[in-house]
Short mmCIF file of C-alpha atoms in Angstrom, two decimals:
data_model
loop_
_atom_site.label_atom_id
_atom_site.label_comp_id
_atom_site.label_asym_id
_atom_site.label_seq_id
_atom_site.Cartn_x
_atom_site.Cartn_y
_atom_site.Cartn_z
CA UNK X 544 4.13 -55.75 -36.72
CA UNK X 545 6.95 -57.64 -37.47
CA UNK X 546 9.85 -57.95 -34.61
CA UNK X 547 12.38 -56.46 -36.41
CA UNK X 548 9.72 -53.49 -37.46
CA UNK X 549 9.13 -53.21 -33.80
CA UNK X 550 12.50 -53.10 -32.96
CA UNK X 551 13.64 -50.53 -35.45
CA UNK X 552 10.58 -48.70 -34.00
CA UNK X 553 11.64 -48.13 -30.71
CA UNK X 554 15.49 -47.31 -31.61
CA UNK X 555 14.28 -44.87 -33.66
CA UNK X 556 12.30 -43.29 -30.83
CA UNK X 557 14.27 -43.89 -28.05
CA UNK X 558 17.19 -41.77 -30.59
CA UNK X 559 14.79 -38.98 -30.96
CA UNK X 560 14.46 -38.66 -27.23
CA UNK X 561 18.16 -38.97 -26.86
CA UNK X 562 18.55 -36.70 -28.83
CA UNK X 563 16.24 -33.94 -27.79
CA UNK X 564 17.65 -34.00 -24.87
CA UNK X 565 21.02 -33.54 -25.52
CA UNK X 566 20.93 -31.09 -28.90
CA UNK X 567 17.15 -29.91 -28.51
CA UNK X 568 14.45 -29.91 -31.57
CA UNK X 569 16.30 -27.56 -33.71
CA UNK X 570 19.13 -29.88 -34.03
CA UNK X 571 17.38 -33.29 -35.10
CA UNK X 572 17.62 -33.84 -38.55
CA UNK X 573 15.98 -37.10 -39.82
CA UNK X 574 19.79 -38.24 -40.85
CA UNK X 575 20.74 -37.55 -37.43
CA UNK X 576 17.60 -39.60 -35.79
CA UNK X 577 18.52 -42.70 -38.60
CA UNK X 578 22.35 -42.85 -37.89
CA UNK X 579 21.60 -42.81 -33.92
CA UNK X 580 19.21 -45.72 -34.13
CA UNK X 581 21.21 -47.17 -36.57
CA UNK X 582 18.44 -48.13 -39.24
CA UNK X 583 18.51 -46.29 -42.61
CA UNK X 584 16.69 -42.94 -43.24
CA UNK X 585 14.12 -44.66 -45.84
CA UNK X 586 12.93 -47.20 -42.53
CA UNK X 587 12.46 -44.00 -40.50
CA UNK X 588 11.02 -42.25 -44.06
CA UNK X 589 9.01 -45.18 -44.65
CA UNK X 590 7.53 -45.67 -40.94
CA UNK X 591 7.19 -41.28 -39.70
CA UNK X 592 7.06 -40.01 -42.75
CA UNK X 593 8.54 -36.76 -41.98
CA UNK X 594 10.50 -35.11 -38.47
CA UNK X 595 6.47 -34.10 -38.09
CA UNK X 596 5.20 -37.55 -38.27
CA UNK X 597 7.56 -39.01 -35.72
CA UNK X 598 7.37 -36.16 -33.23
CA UNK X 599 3.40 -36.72 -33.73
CA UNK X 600 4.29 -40.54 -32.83
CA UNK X 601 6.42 -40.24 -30.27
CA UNK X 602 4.38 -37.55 -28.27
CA UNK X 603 1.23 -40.00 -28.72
CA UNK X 604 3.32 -42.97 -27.41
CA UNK X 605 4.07 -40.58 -24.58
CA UNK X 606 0.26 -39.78 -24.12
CA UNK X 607 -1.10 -43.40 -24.18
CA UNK X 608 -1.34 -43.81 -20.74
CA UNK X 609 -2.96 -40.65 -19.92
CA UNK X 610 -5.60 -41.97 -22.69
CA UNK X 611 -5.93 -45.10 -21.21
CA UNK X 612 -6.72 -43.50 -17.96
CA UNK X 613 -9.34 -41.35 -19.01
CA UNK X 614 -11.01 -44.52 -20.69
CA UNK X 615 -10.51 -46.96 -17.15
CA UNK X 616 -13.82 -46.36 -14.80
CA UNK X 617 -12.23 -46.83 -11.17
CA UNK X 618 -9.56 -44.24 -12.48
CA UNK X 619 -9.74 -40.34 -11.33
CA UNK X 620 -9.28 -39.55 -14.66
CA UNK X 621 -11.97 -42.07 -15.86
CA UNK X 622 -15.67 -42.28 -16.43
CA UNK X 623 -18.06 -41.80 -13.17
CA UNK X 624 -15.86 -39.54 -11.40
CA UNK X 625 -17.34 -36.30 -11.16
CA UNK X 626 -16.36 -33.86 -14.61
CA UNK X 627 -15.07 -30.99 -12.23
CA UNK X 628 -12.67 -33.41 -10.50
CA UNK X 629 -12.11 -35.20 -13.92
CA UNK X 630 -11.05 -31.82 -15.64
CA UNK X 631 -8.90 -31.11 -12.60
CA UNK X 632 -7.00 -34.89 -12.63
CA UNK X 633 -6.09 -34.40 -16.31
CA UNK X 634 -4.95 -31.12 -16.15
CA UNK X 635 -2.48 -32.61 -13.27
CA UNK X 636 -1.69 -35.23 -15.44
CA UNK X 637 -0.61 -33.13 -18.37
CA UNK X 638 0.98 -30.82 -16.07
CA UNK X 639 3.60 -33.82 -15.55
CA UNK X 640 3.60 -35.38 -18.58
CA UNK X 641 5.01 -31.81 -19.51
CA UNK X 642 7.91 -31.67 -16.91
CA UNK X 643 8.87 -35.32 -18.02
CA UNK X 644 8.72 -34.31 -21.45
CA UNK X 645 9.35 -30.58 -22.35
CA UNK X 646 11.69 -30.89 -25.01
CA UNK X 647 9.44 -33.06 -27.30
CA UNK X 648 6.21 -30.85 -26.53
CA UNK X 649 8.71 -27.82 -28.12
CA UNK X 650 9.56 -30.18 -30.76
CA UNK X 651 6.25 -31.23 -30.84
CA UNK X 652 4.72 -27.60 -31.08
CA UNK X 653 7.30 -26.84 -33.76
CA UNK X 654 6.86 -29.21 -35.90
CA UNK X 655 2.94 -28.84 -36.23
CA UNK X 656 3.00 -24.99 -35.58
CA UNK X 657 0.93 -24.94 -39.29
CA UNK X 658 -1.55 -27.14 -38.21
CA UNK X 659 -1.03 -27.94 -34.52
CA UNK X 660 -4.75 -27.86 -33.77
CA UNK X 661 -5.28 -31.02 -36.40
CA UNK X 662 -2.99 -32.98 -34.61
CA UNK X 663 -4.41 -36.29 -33.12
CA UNK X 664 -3.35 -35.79 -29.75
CA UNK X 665 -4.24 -32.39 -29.21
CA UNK X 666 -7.51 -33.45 -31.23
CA UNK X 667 -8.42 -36.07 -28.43
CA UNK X 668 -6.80 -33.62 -25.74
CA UNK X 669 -8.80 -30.82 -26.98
CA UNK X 670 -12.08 -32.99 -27.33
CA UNK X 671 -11.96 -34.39 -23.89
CA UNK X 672 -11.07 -31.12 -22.08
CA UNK X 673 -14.24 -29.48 -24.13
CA UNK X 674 -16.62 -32.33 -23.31
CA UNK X 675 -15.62 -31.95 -19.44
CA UNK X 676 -15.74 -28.18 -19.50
CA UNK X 677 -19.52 -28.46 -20.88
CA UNK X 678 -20.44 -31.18 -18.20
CA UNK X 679 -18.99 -29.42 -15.55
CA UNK X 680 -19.17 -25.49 -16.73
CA UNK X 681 -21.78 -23.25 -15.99
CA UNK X 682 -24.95 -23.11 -17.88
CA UNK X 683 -27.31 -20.71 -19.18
CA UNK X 684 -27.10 -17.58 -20.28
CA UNK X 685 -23.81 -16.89 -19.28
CA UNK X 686 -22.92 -20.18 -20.71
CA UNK X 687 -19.23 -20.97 -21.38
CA UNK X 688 -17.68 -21.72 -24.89
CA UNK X 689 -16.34 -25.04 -23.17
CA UNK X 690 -14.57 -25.17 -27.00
CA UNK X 691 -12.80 -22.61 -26.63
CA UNK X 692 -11.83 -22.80 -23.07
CA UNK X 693 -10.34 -26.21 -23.79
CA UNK X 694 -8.01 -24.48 -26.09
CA UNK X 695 -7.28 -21.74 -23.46
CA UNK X 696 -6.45 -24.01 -20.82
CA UNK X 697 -4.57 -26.69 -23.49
CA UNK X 698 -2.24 -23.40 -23.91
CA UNK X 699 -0.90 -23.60 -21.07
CA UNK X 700 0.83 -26.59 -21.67
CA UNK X 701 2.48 -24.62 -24.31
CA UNK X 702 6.60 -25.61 -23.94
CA UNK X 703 7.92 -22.21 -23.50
CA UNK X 704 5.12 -20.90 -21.15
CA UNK X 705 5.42 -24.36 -19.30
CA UNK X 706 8.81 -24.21 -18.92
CA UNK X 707 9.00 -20.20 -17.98
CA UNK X 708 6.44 -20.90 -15.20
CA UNK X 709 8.11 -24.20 -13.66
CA UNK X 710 11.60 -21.94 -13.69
CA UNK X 711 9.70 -20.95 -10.18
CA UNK X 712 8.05 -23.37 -8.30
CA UNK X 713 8.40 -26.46 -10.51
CA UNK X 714 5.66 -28.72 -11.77
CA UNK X 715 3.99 -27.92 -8.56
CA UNK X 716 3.72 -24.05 -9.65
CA UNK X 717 2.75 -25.23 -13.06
CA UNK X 718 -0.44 -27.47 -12.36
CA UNK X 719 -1.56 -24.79 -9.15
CA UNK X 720 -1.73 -21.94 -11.80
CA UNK X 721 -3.26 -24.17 -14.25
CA UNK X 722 -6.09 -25.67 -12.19
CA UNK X 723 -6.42 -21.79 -11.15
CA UNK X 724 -7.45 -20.96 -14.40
CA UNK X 725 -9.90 -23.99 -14.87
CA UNK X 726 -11.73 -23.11 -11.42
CA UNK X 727 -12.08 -19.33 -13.11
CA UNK X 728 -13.26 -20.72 -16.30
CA UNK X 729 -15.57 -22.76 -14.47
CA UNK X 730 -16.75 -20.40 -11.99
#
């Protein structure tokens, strides 16, 4: 990518997370985003797409170390640690990638309520969660839908249940009642 590509790159998402903060998702227009990182609205056009495409990018930007852990052996989070403890690390993980960034998972959620479940992120979310769930879940007859339970459990990252939850007890309240579920599921 060229350095002025990169450039306008980050401007424009370092002006999307400006302004989520500030005005929230309902308030970001892609004229808006342009004029705060001060490229023109056919670069940002040209390089998201559409408000869905650069909430999509920006959350994944935002996720790229979490999916770097999970791929690092040596890492809690990645390969040869135990699936149970795994499941548990990521969910932790999530849990504060939420907190730091509530306002783009509402954007986020928003912008891909049609087809949220097709998103890339949630995609590799979704298939990781699943593939721990089945490793570490219980088996025969009562066996678990470890597909489904990765959605159920991805859900609770959902912005306005995260944020109604951490309104008492934090992140900490957030990732206890999370990893509460996951031990149910997985009991």
């Amino acid at each position: 990518m060229r350095s002025d590509a990169t450039r306008n790159r980050e401007a424009i998402l370092r002006a999307t997370e400006e302004l989520l903060a500030t005005y929230g998702a309902e308030h970001i227009s892609l004229d808006r985003v342009a004029a705060a990182a001060g490229v023109g609205k056919g670069t940002l056009f040209r390089r998201f797409g559409s408000r869905t495409g650069l909430f999509q990018e920006l959350l994944a930007e935002r996720a790229a170390a979490l999916a770097l852990a999970i791929e690092s052996p040596g890492s809690v989070l990645g390969p040869g640690t135990p699936p149970r403890e795994r499941l548990m690390a990521f969910l932790d993980e999530l849990a504060e990638l939420a907190q730091r960034n509530l306002a783009l998972f509402a954007a986020h959620e928003r912008a891909c309520a049609d087809d949220k479940y097709l998103d890339p992120t949630y995609l590799r979310w979704h298939a990781h969660v699943t593939a721990l769930i089945a490793e570490a879940g219980p088996g025969g007859e009562g066996r678990l839908d470890a597909e489904f339970a990765a959605h159920a459990l991805l859900g609770s990252f959902d912005a306005d249940l995260a944020r109604h939850v951490m309104a008492d007890g934090g992140v900490a309240r957030l990732k206890s009642s999370v990893r509460g579920l996951a031990e149910a599921l997985l009991a």
